[in-house]
mmCIF file with all atom_site columns, C-alpha atoms in Angstrom:
data_model
loop_
_atom_site.group_PDB
_atom_site.id
_atom_site.type_symbol
_atom_site.label_atom_id
_atom_site.label_alt_id
_atom_site.label_comp_id
_atom_site.label_asym_id
_atom_site.label_entity_id
_atom_site.label_seq_id
_atom_site.pdbx_PDB_ins_code
_atom_site.Cartn_x
_atom_site.Cartn_y
_atom_site.Cartn_z
_atom_site.occupancy
_atom_site.B_iso_or_equiv
_atom_site.pdbx_formal_charge
_atom_site.auth_seq_id
_atom_site.auth_comp_id
_atom_site.auth_asym_id
_atom_site.auth_atom_id
_atom_site.pdbx_PDB_model_num
ATOM 1   C CA . MET A 1 1   ? 112.970 97.037  108.583 1.00 74.00 ? 2   MET A CA 1
ATOM 2   C CA . SER A 1 2   ? 110.138 99.143  107.242 1.00 93.00 ? 3   SER A CA 1
ATOM 3   C CA . THR A 1 3   ? 108.717 98.293  103.849 1.00 97.00 ? 4   THR A CA 1
ATOM 4   C CA . GLN A 1 4   ? 109.785 100.637 101.058 1.00 98.00 ? 5   GLN A CA 1
ATOM 5   C CA . ILE A 1 5   ? 107.752 101.753 98.052  1.00 98.00 ? 6   ILE A CA 1
ATOM 6   C CA . LYS A 1 6   ? 108.563 102.202 94.380  1.00 98.00 ? 7   LYS A CA 1
ATOM 7   C CA . ILE A 1 7   ? 106.275 104.108 92.029  1.00 98.00 ? 8   ILE A CA 1
ATOM 8   C CA . CYS A 1 8   ? 106.850 102.673 88.564  1.00 97.00 ? 9   CYS A CA 1
ATOM 9   C CA . GLY A 1 9   ? 105.906 103.851 85.086  1.00 97.00 ? 10  GLY A CA 1
ATOM 10  C CA . ILE A 1 10  ? 106.796 107.522 85.499  1.00 98.00 ? 11  ILE A CA 1
ATOM 11  C CA . ARG A 1 11  ? 106.369 109.210 82.104  1.00 98.00 ? 12  ARG A CA 1
ATOM 12  C CA . ARG A 1 12  ? 104.990 112.756 82.471  1.00 98.00 ? 13  ARG A CA 1
ATOM 13  C CA . ALA A 1 13  ? 106.129 115.989 84.095  1.00 98.00 ? 14  ALA A CA 1
ATOM 14  C CA . GLN A 1 14  ? 103.018 115.819 86.290  1.00 98.00 ? 15  GLN A CA 1
ATOM 15  C CA . ASP A 1 15  ? 104.114 112.419 87.542  1.00 98.00 ? 16  ASP A CA 1
ATOM 16  C CA . VAL A 1 16  ? 107.403 113.932 88.689  1.00 98.00 ? 17  VAL A CA 1
ATOM 17  C CA . ASP A 1 17  ? 105.525 116.707 90.485  1.00 98.00 ? 18  ASP A CA 1
ATOM 18  C CA . TYR A 1 18  ? 103.654 114.058 92.496  1.00 98.00 ? 19  TYR A CA 1
ATOM 19  C CA . ILE A 1 19  ? 106.889 112.171 93.186  1.00 98.00 ? 20  ILE A CA 1
ATOM 20  C CA . ASN A 1 20  ? 108.634 115.279 94.464  1.00 98.00 ? 21  ASN A CA 1
ATOM 21  C CA . GLU A 1 21  ? 105.650 116.077 96.656  1.00 98.00 ? 22  GLU A CA 1
ATOM 22  C CA . PHE A 1 22  ? 105.240 112.678 98.327  1.00 98.00 ? 23  PHE A CA 1
ATOM 23  C CA . LEU A 1 23  ? 108.783 111.241 98.066  1.00 98.00 ? 24  LEU A CA 1
ATOM 24  C CA . PRO A 1 24  ? 108.615 107.478 97.500  1.00 98.00 ? 25  PRO A CA 1
ATOM 25  C CA . ASP A 1 25  ? 111.792 105.471 98.045  1.00 98.00 ? 26  ASP A CA 1
ATOM 26  C CA . TYR A 1 26  ? 112.271 104.737 94.328  1.00 98.00 ? 27  TYR A CA 1
ATOM 27  C CA . ILE A 1 27  ? 110.790 105.599 90.954  1.00 98.00 ? 28  ILE A CA 1
ATOM 28  C CA . GLY A 1 28  ? 110.772 103.467 87.830  1.00 98.00 ? 29  GLY A CA 1
ATOM 29  C CA . PHE A 1 29  ? 111.122 104.260 84.138  1.00 98.00 ? 30  PHE A CA 1
ATOM 30  C CA . ILE A 1 30  ? 109.932 101.594 81.706  1.00 98.00 ? 31  ILE A CA 1
ATOM 31  C CA . PHE A 1 31  ? 112.007 101.104 78.566  1.00 98.00 ? 32  PHE A CA 1
ATOM 32  C CA . TRP A 1 32  ? 109.940 98.262  77.085  1.00 96.00 ? 33  TRP A CA 1
ATOM 33  C CA . GLU A 1 33  ? 108.430 99.445  73.827  1.00 95.00 ? 34  GLU A CA 1
ATOM 34  C CA . LYS A 1 34  ? 105.292 97.312  74.144  1.00 93.00 ? 35  LYS A CA 1
ATOM 35  C CA . SER A 1 35  ? 104.203 99.175  77.291  1.00 93.00 ? 36  SER A CA 1
ATOM 36  C CA . PHE A 1 36  ? 102.100 102.319 77.014  1.00 95.00 ? 37  PHE A CA 1
ATOM 37  C CA . ARG A 1 37  ? 104.258 103.612 79.880  1.00 96.00 ? 38  ARG A CA 1
ATOM 38  C CA . CYS A 1 38  ? 107.438 103.308 77.801  1.00 97.00 ? 39  CYS A CA 1
ATOM 39  C CA . VAL A 1 39  ? 109.728 106.343 77.710  1.00 98.00 ? 40  VAL A CA 1
ATOM 40  C CA . THR A 1 40  ? 112.745 107.052 75.562  1.00 98.00 ? 41  THR A CA 1
ATOM 41  C CA . LEU A 1 41  ? 116.162 107.675 77.019  1.00 98.00 ? 42  LEU A CA 1
ATOM 42  C CA . GLU A 1 42  ? 115.790 111.377 76.218  1.00 98.00 ? 43  GLU A CA 1
ATOM 43  C CA . GLN A 1 43  ? 112.457 111.547 78.034  1.00 98.00 ? 44  GLN A CA 1
ATOM 44  C CA . ALA A 1 44  ? 113.862 109.674 81.022  1.00 98.00 ? 45  ALA A CA 1
ATOM 45  C CA . LEU A 1 45  ? 116.823 112.051 81.221  1.00 98.00 ? 46  LEU A CA 1
ATOM 46  C CA . GLU A 1 46  ? 114.535 115.074 81.294  1.00 98.00 ? 47  GLU A CA 1
ATOM 47  C CA . LEU A 1 47  ? 112.264 113.511 83.925  1.00 98.00 ? 48  LEU A CA 1
ATOM 48  C CA . ARG A 1 48  ? 115.295 112.480 85.993  1.00 98.00 ? 49  ARG A CA 1
ATOM 49  C CA . ARG A 1 49  ? 116.579 116.076 85.921  1.00 98.00 ? 50  ARG A CA 1
ATOM 50  C CA . GLN A 1 50  ? 113.244 117.232 87.343  1.00 98.00 ? 51  GLN A CA 1
ATOM 51  C CA . THR A 1 51  ? 113.107 114.567 90.055  1.00 98.00 ? 52  THR A CA 1
ATOM 52  C CA . ASN A 1 52  ? 114.395 114.956 93.598  1.00 98.00 ? 53  ASN A CA 1
ATOM 53  C CA . PRO A 1 53  ? 118.004 113.680 93.296  1.00 97.00 ? 54  PRO A CA 1
ATOM 54  C CA . HIS A 1 54  ? 117.702 111.710 96.534  1.00 98.00 ? 55  HIS A CA 1
ATOM 55  C CA . ILE A 1 55  ? 115.157 109.336 94.923  1.00 98.00 ? 56  ILE A CA 1
ATOM 56  C CA . PRO A 1 56  ? 116.953 106.634 92.890  1.00 98.00 ? 57  PRO A CA 1
ATOM 57  C CA . ALA A 1 57  ? 115.540 105.824 89.462  1.00 98.00 ? 58  ALA A CA 1
ATOM 58  C CA . VAL A 1 58  ? 115.149 102.214 88.350  1.00 98.00 ? 59  VAL A CA 1
ATOM 59  C CA . GLY A 1 59  ? 115.195 101.312 84.660  1.00 98.00 ? 60  GLY A CA 1
ATOM 60  C CA . VAL A 1 60  ? 112.884 98.458  83.675  1.00 98.00 ? 61  VAL A CA 1
ATOM 61  C CA . PHE A 1 61  ? 114.136 96.403  80.728  1.00 98.00 ? 62  PHE A CA 1
ATOM 62  C CA . VAL A 1 62  ? 112.649 93.360  79.000  1.00 97.00 ? 63  VAL A CA 1
ATOM 63  C CA . ASN A 1 63  ? 115.147 91.096  77.213  1.00 97.00 ? 64  ASN A CA 1
ATOM 64  C CA . GLU A 1 64  ? 117.369 94.069  76.335  1.00 98.00 ? 65  GLU A CA 1
ATOM 65  C CA . THR A 1 65  ? 121.044 93.797  75.411  1.00 97.00 ? 66  THR A CA 1
ATOM 66  C CA . PRO A 1 66  ? 123.549 94.433  78.204  1.00 97.00 ? 67  PRO A CA 1
ATOM 67  C CA . GLU A 1 67  ? 125.196 97.096  76.034  1.00 97.00 ? 68  GLU A CA 1
ATOM 68  C CA . LYS A 1 68  ? 121.956 99.079  75.689  1.00 98.00 ? 69  LYS A CA 1
ATOM 69  C CA . ILE A 1 69  ? 121.306 98.769  79.421  1.00 98.00 ? 70  ILE A CA 1
ATOM 70  C CA . ALA A 1 70  ? 124.800 100.068 80.145  1.00 98.00 ? 71  ALA A CA 1
ATOM 71  C CA . GLU A 1 71  ? 124.180 103.053 77.866  1.00 98.00 ? 72  GLU A CA 1
ATOM 72  C CA . TYR A 1 72  ? 121.082 104.018 79.849  1.00 98.00 ? 73  TYR A CA 1
ATOM 73  C CA . VAL A 1 73  ? 122.856 103.740 83.202  1.00 98.00 ? 74  VAL A CA 1
ATOM 74  C CA . GLN A 1 74  ? 125.923 105.615 82.037  1.00 98.00 ? 75  GLN A CA 1
ATOM 75  C CA . SER A 1 75  ? 123.723 108.453 80.756  1.00 98.00 ? 76  SER A CA 1
ATOM 76  C CA . GLY A 1 76  ? 122.657 109.184 84.342  1.00 98.00 ? 77  GLY A CA 1
ATOM 77  C CA . ALA A 1 77  ? 118.963 108.545 83.658  1.00 98.00 ? 78  ALA A CA 1
ATOM 78  C CA . ILE A 1 78  ? 118.846 105.566 86.027  1.00 98.00 ? 79  ILE A CA 1
ATOM 79  C CA . GLN A 1 79  ? 120.849 104.233 88.952  1.00 98.00 ? 80  GLN A CA 1
ATOM 80  C CA . ILE A 1 80  ? 119.432 100.701 89.182  1.00 98.00 ? 81  ILE A CA 1
ATOM 81  C CA . VAL A 1 81  ? 118.718 98.025  86.572  1.00 98.00 ? 82  VAL A CA 1
ATOM 82  C CA . GLN A 1 82  ? 115.551 95.920  86.723  1.00 98.00 ? 83  GLN A CA 1
ATOM 83  C CA . LEU A 1 83  ? 115.394 92.932  84.359  1.00 98.00 ? 84  LEU A CA 1
ATOM 84  C CA . HIS A 1 84  ? 111.776 92.041  83.709  1.00 95.00 ? 85  HIS A CA 1
ATOM 85  C CA . GLY A 1 85  ? 111.918 89.487  80.913  1.00 94.00 ? 86  GLY A CA 1
ATOM 86  C CA . GLN A 1 86  ? 113.353 86.005  80.462  1.00 94.00 ? 87  GLN A CA 1
ATOM 87  C CA . GLU A 1 87  ? 116.889 87.024  81.406  1.00 97.00 ? 88  GLU A CA 1
ATOM 88  C CA . THR A 1 88  ? 119.181 84.274  82.657  1.00 97.00 ? 89  THR A CA 1
ATOM 89  C CA . GLU A 1 89  ? 121.886 84.172  85.293  1.00 97.00 ? 90  GLU A CA 1
ATOM 90  C CA . GLU A 1 90  ? 124.356 84.630  82.442  1.00 97.00 ? 91  GLU A CA 1
ATOM 91  C CA . ASP A 1 91  ? 122.554 87.815  81.408  1.00 97.00 ? 92  ASP A CA 1
ATOM 92  C CA . ILE A 1 92  ? 122.774 89.151  84.964  1.00 98.00 ? 93  ILE A CA 1
ATOM 93  C CA . ALA A 1 93  ? 126.516 88.431  84.953  1.00 98.00 ? 94  ALA A CA 1
ATOM 94  C CA . LYS A 1 94  ? 126.957 90.263  81.648  1.00 98.00 ? 95  LYS A CA 1
ATOM 95  C CA . VAL A 1 95  ? 125.174 93.358  82.945  1.00 98.00 ? 96  VAL A CA 1
ATOM 96  C CA . ARG A 1 96  ? 127.276 93.273  86.117  1.00 97.00 ? 97  ARG A CA 1
ATOM 97  C CA . ALA A 1 97  ? 130.485 93.018  84.087  1.00 98.00 ? 98  ALA A CA 1
ATOM 98  C CA . LEU A 1 98  ? 129.590 96.168  82.164  1.00 98.00 ? 99  LEU A CA 1
ATOM 99  C CA . LEU A 1 99  ? 128.254 98.029  85.204  1.00 98.00 ? 100 LEU A CA 1
ATOM 100 C CA . PRO A 1 100 ? 130.300 97.105  88.293  1.00 97.00 ? 101 PRO A CA 1
ATOM 101 C CA . GLY A 1 101 ? 128.685 98.333  91.472  1.00 97.00 ? 102 GLY A CA 1
ATOM 102 C CA . VAL A 1 102 ? 125.290 99.027  89.875  1.00 98.00 ? 103 VAL A CA 1
ATOM 103 C CA . PRO A 1 103 ? 122.445 97.114  91.581  1.00 98.00 ? 104 PRO A CA 1
ATOM 104 C CA . VAL A 1 104 ? 120.688 94.575  89.368  1.00 98.00 ? 105 VAL A CA 1
ATOM 105 C CA . TRP A 1 105 ? 117.144 93.521  90.231  1.00 98.00 ? 106 TRP A CA 1
ATOM 106 C CA . LYS A 1 106 ? 115.383 90.567  88.586  1.00 98.00 ? 107 LYS A CA 1
ATOM 107 C CA . ALA A 1 107 ? 111.633 90.092  88.243  1.00 96.00 ? 108 ALA A CA 1
ATOM 108 C CA . PHE A 1 108 ? 109.990 86.681  88.384  1.00 94.00 ? 109 PHE A CA 1
ATOM 109 C CA . LYS A 1 109 ? 106.497 85.786  87.232  1.00 91.00 ? 110 LYS A CA 1
ATOM 110 C CA . VAL A 1 110 ? 105.074 83.692  90.074  1.00 89.00 ? 111 VAL A CA 1
ATOM 111 C CA . ARG A 1 111 ? 102.751 80.791  89.305  1.00 86.00 ? 112 ARG A CA 1
ATOM 112 C CA . SER A 1 112 ? 104.179 78.039  91.489  1.00 85.00 ? 113 SER A CA 1
ATOM 113 C CA . ILE A 1 113 ? 106.563 77.123  94.275  1.00 87.00 ? 114 ILE A CA 1
ATOM 114 C CA . GLU A 1 114 ? 109.141 76.361  91.566  1.00 89.00 ? 115 GLU A CA 1
ATOM 115 C CA . ASP A 1 115 ? 109.038 79.999  90.477  1.00 90.00 ? 116 ASP A CA 1
ATOM 116 C CA . LEU A 1 116 ? 109.732 81.110  94.036  1.00 91.00 ? 117 LEU A CA 1
ATOM 117 C CA . MET A 1 117 ? 112.644 78.685  94.309  1.00 91.00 ? 118 MET A CA 1
ATOM 118 C CA . ARG A 1 118 ? 114.158 80.117  91.113  1.00 93.00 ? 119 ARG A CA 1
ATOM 119 C CA . ALA A 1 119 ? 113.813 83.604  92.564  1.00 95.00 ? 120 ALA A CA 1
ATOM 120 C CA . GLN A 1 120 ? 115.349 82.495  95.849  1.00 95.00 ? 121 GLN A CA 1
ATOM 121 C CA . ALA A 1 121 ? 118.396 81.142  93.997  1.00 96.00 ? 122 ALA A CA 1
ATOM 122 C CA . SER A 1 122 ? 118.910 84.204  91.785  1.00 97.00 ? 123 SER A CA 1
ATOM 123 C CA . THR A 1 123 ? 122.218 86.074  91.950  1.00 98.00 ? 124 THR A CA 1
ATOM 124 C CA . ALA A 1 124 ? 120.368 89.384  91.469  1.00 98.00 ? 125 ALA A CA 1
ATOM 125 C CA . ASP A 1 125 ? 120.809 91.978  94.202  1.00 98.00 ? 126 ASP A CA 1
ATOM 126 C CA . ARG A 1 126 ? 117.058 92.052  94.685  1.00 98.00 ? 127 ARG A CA 1
ATOM 127 C CA . ILE A 1 127 ? 114.246 89.848  93.427  1.00 97.00 ? 128 ILE A CA 1
ATOM 128 C CA . LEU A 1 128 ? 110.819 91.139  92.396  1.00 97.00 ? 129 LEU A CA 1
ATOM 129 C CA . LEU A 1 129 ? 107.806 88.831  92.525  1.00 94.00 ? 130 LEU A CA 1
ATOM 130 C CA . ASP A 1 130 ? 105.044 89.713  90.084  1.00 89.00 ? 131 ASP A CA 1
ATOM 131 C CA . ASN A 1 131 ? 101.931 88.317  88.478  1.00 82.00 ? 132 ASN A CA 1
ATOM 132 C CA . GLY A 1 132 ? 103.068 89.182  84.975  1.00 69.00 ? 133 GLY A CA 1
ATOM 133 C CA . TYR A 1 133 ? 104.013 92.165  82.900  1.00 56.00 ? 134 TYR A CA 1
ATOM 134 C CA . GLY A 1 134 ? 101.854 95.096  83.917  1.00 55.00 ? 135 GLY A CA 1
ATOM 135 C CA . THR A 1 135 ? 98.670  93.058  84.273  1.00 57.00 ? 136 THR A CA 1
ATOM 136 C CA . GLY A 1 136 ? 97.501  94.920  87.377  1.00 62.00 ? 137 GLY A CA 1
ATOM 137 C CA . GLN A 1 137 ? 96.529  91.592  88.955  1.00 65.00 ? 138 GLN A CA 1
ATOM 138 C CA . CYS A 1 138 ? 97.810  89.806  92.054  1.00 74.00 ? 139 CYS A CA 1
ATOM 139 C CA . PHE A 1 139 ? 99.319  86.344  91.960  1.00 76.00 ? 140 PHE A CA 1
ATOM 140 C CA . ASP A 1 140 ? 98.462  83.800  94.662  1.00 77.00 ? 141 ASP A CA 1
ATOM 141 C CA . HIS A 1 141 ? 100.110 85.397  97.686  1.00 79.00 ? 142 HIS A CA 1
ATOM 142 C CA . SER A 1 142 ? 99.550  82.257  99.740  1.00 77.00 ? 143 SER A CA 1
ATOM 143 C CA . LEU A 1 143 ? 102.631 80.888  97.956  1.00 81.00 ? 144 LEU A CA 1
ATOM 144 C CA . LEU A 1 144 ? 104.778 83.373  99.888  1.00 84.00 ? 145 LEU A CA 1
ATOM 145 C CA . THR A 1 145 ? 105.954 81.118  102.688 1.00 73.00 ? 146 THR A CA 1
ATOM 146 C CA . GLU A 1 146 ? 109.278 81.270  104.502 1.00 69.00 ? 147 GLU A CA 1
ATOM 147 C CA . GLN A 1 147 ? 109.732 77.597  103.708 1.00 71.00 ? 148 GLN A CA 1
ATOM 148 C CA . TYR A 1 148 ? 110.658 78.511  100.137 1.00 77.00 ? 149 TYR A CA 1
ATOM 149 C CA . LEU A 1 149 ? 111.530 82.189  100.328 1.00 87.00 ? 150 LEU A CA 1
ATOM 150 C CA . THR A 1 150 ? 113.962 83.396  102.974 1.00 90.00 ? 151 THR A CA 1
ATOM 151 C CA . ARG A 1 151 ? 115.519 86.411  101.240 1.00 93.00 ? 152 ARG A CA 1
ATOM 152 C CA . PRO A 1 152 ? 113.990 89.908  101.146 1.00 94.00 ? 153 PRO A CA 1
ATOM 153 C CA . TYR A 1 153 ? 111.822 90.538  98.093  1.00 96.00 ? 154 TYR A CA 1
ATOM 154 C CA . ILE A 1 154 ? 109.934 93.235  96.214  1.00 97.00 ? 155 ILE A CA 1
ATOM 155 C CA . LEU A 1 155 ? 106.238 92.530  95.728  1.00 95.00 ? 156 LEU A CA 1
ATOM 156 C CA . ALA A 1 156 ? 104.385 93.766  92.623  1.00 93.00 ? 157 ALA A CA 1
ATOM 157 C CA . GLY A 1 157 ? 101.180 93.082  90.759  1.00 88.00 ? 158 GLY A CA 1
ATOM 158 C CA . GLY A 1 158 ? 97.678  94.191  91.671  1.00 89.00 ? 159 GLY A CA 1
ATOM 159 C CA . LEU A 1 159 ? 98.702  96.411  94.580  1.00 94.00 ? 160 LEU A CA 1
ATOM 160 C CA . THR A 1 160 ? 96.513  99.386  95.499  1.00 95.00 ? 161 THR A CA 1
ATOM 161 C CA . PRO A 1 161 ? 96.408  101.888 98.362  1.00 97.00 ? 162 PRO A CA 1
ATOM 162 C CA . GLN A 1 162 ? 93.528  99.820  99.727  1.00 96.00 ? 163 GLN A CA 1
ATOM 163 C CA . ASN A 1 163 ? 95.217  96.403  99.837  1.00 94.00 ? 164 ASN A CA 1
ATOM 164 C CA . ILE A 1 164 ? 98.790  97.474  100.650 1.00 96.00 ? 165 ILE A CA 1
ATOM 165 C CA . PRO A 1 165 ? 98.293  97.521  104.471 1.00 96.00 ? 166 PRO A CA 1
ATOM 166 C CA . ASP A 1 166 ? 96.955  93.971  104.519 1.00 93.00 ? 167 ASP A CA 1
ATOM 167 C CA . VAL A 1 167 ? 99.690  92.718  102.173 1.00 93.00 ? 168 VAL A CA 1
ATOM 168 C CA . ILE A 1 168 ? 102.449 94.266  104.293 1.00 94.00 ? 169 ILE A CA 1
ATOM 169 C CA . ALA A 1 169 ? 100.937 92.966  107.534 1.00 93.00 ? 170 ALA A CA 1
ATOM 170 C CA . LYS A 1 170 ? 100.677 89.402  106.194 1.00 90.00 ? 171 LYS A CA 1
ATOM 171 C CA . TYR A 1 171 ? 103.786 89.020  104.043 1.00 91.00 ? 172 TYR A CA 1
ATOM 172 C CA . HIS A 1 172 ? 106.285 91.706  105.112 1.00 92.00 ? 173 HIS A CA 1
ATOM 173 C CA . PRO A 1 173 ? 107.840 92.439  101.695 1.00 95.00 ? 174 PRO A CA 1
ATOM 174 C CA . ALA A 1 174 ? 110.986 94.550  101.702 1.00 97.00 ? 175 ALA A CA 1
ATOM 175 C CA . MET A 1 175 ? 109.364 96.782  99.092  1.00 98.00 ? 176 MET A CA 1
ATOM 176 C CA . VAL A 1 176 ? 106.087 97.172  97.225  1.00 97.00 ? 177 VAL A CA 1
ATOM 177 C CA . ASP A 1 177 ? 106.182 98.191  93.566  1.00 96.00 ? 178 ASP A CA 1
ATOM 178 C CA . ILE A 1 178 ? 103.040 99.863  92.268  1.00 96.00 ? 179 ILE A CA 1
ATOM 179 C CA . SER A 1 179 ? 102.071 101.307 88.906  1.00 95.00 ? 180 SER A CA 1
ATOM 180 C CA . SER A 1 180 ? 98.503  100.734 87.677  1.00 93.00 ? 181 SER A CA 1
ATOM 181 C CA . GLY A 1 181 ? 97.267  100.869 91.279  1.00 95.00 ? 182 GLY A CA 1
ATOM 182 C CA . VAL A 1 182 ? 98.094  104.587 91.419  1.00 98.00 ? 183 VAL A CA 1
ATOM 183 C CA . GLU A 1 183 ? 96.626  105.422 88.012  1.00 97.00 ? 184 GLU A CA 1
ATOM 184 C CA . THR A 1 184 ? 93.294  106.709 86.735  1.00 97.00 ? 185 THR A CA 1
ATOM 185 C CA . ASP A 1 185 ? 92.628  106.238 83.020  1.00 97.00 ? 186 ASP A CA 1
ATOM 186 C CA . GLN A 1 186 ? 96.245  105.052 82.552  1.00 95.00 ? 187 GLN A CA 1
ATOM 187 C CA . CYS A 1 187 ? 97.718  108.239 84.038  1.00 97.00 ? 188 CYS A CA 1
ATOM 188 C CA . LYS A 1 188 ? 99.355  108.642 87.431  1.00 98.00 ? 189 LYS A CA 1
ATOM 189 C CA . ASP A 1 189 ? 96.887  110.003 89.979  1.00 98.00 ? 190 ASP A CA 1
ATOM 190 C CA . ARG A 1 190 ? 98.160  112.407 92.642  1.00 98.00 ? 191 ARG A CA 1
ATOM 191 C CA . ASP A 1 191 ? 95.695  111.318 95.317  1.00 98.00 ? 192 ASP A CA 1
ATOM 192 C CA . LYS A 1 192 ? 96.355  107.617 94.726  1.00 98.00 ? 193 LYS A CA 1
ATOM 193 C CA . ILE A 1 193 ? 100.121 108.120 94.933  1.00 98.00 ? 194 ILE A CA 1
ATOM 194 C CA . ARG A 1 194 ? 99.683  110.032 98.179  1.00 98.00 ? 195 ARG A CA 1
ATOM 195 C CA . ALA A 1 195 ? 97.415  107.303 99.551  1.00 98.00 ? 196 ALA A CA 1
ATOM 196 C CA . ALA A 1 196 ? 99.765  104.472 98.542  1.00 98.00 ? 197 ALA A CA 1
ATOM 197 C CA . ILE A 1 197 ? 102.803 106.089 100.131 1.00 98.00 ? 198 ILE A CA 1
ATOM 198 C CA . HIS A 1 198 ? 100.813 106.905 103.261 1.00 98.00 ? 199 HIS A CA 1
ATOM 199 C CA . ALA A 1 199 ? 99.571  103.288 103.415 1.00 97.00 ? 200 ALA A CA 1
ATOM 200 C CA . VAL A 1 200 ? 103.153 101.997 103.366 1.00 98.00 ? 201 VAL A CA 1
ATOM 201 C CA . ARG A 1 201 ? 104.607 104.503 105.788 1.00 96.00 ? 202 ARG A CA 1
ATOM 202 C CA . SER A 1 202 ? 101.808 104.193 108.331 1.00 93.00 ? 203 SER A CA 1
ATOM 203 C CA . MET A 1 203 ? 102.516 100.499 108.885 1.00 84.00 ? 204 MET A CA 1
#
C-alpha cells in the first residue's frame, strides 16, 4: 500500500487553505496546552468546518482524561484520537469504552528496541513512532527492523520534504506525520506542504 501523509499542528485559517489545496490524507489538531500549536475546541471546530470534509481530523492529546477526549470527538471537531503522552493500555480501553468505533492511535517515544516492542504489543488501532514531543528531530531509524516491528506504523519526528523519499524507500511506513518540517518561523508554509505531499505521492 502507498504511504499516507498527515499534516499536524493545523491552527490558522491559512493552514486550512493549504490543506484544501493539496489534500493530505489526514490533518491533526493539537490540544496540548504546552505546545505553541495548541488550539481550543472552539478553534478546532471552526477550522474543521473550513476543511474539506473528506480529510479526517486527528486530535492529539497528552495525558488527557477520557471524558475530555470524548467531548472533543462528540463535538465533531475530530474523528480520530491520538494519545501522545504516557497513556497506558487501560487508558486506551477507557477511551474505547466511551467512544466505540472511534480509531485510537498511540504515540511511542523511540529510544530502544524495548520501545518498539511496547509499540508492537499495543492494542491501539495504529501506533506512531516519534523522537519526542514536537522536537523536530529524528530518532535512530536503524532500529526499525522487521525483527521487532511487524505491524504497520506511522513515522514522525524530523521529517521534511527533502528526507521523506529516502525514509519511505528504506522503511516503508504506513504513514508519515509531519509538522515542523512544513513550517517556516513556526507557521505552516504552503510550498513546504505542497513539497511534502508531492514527495509522498511520487513514491
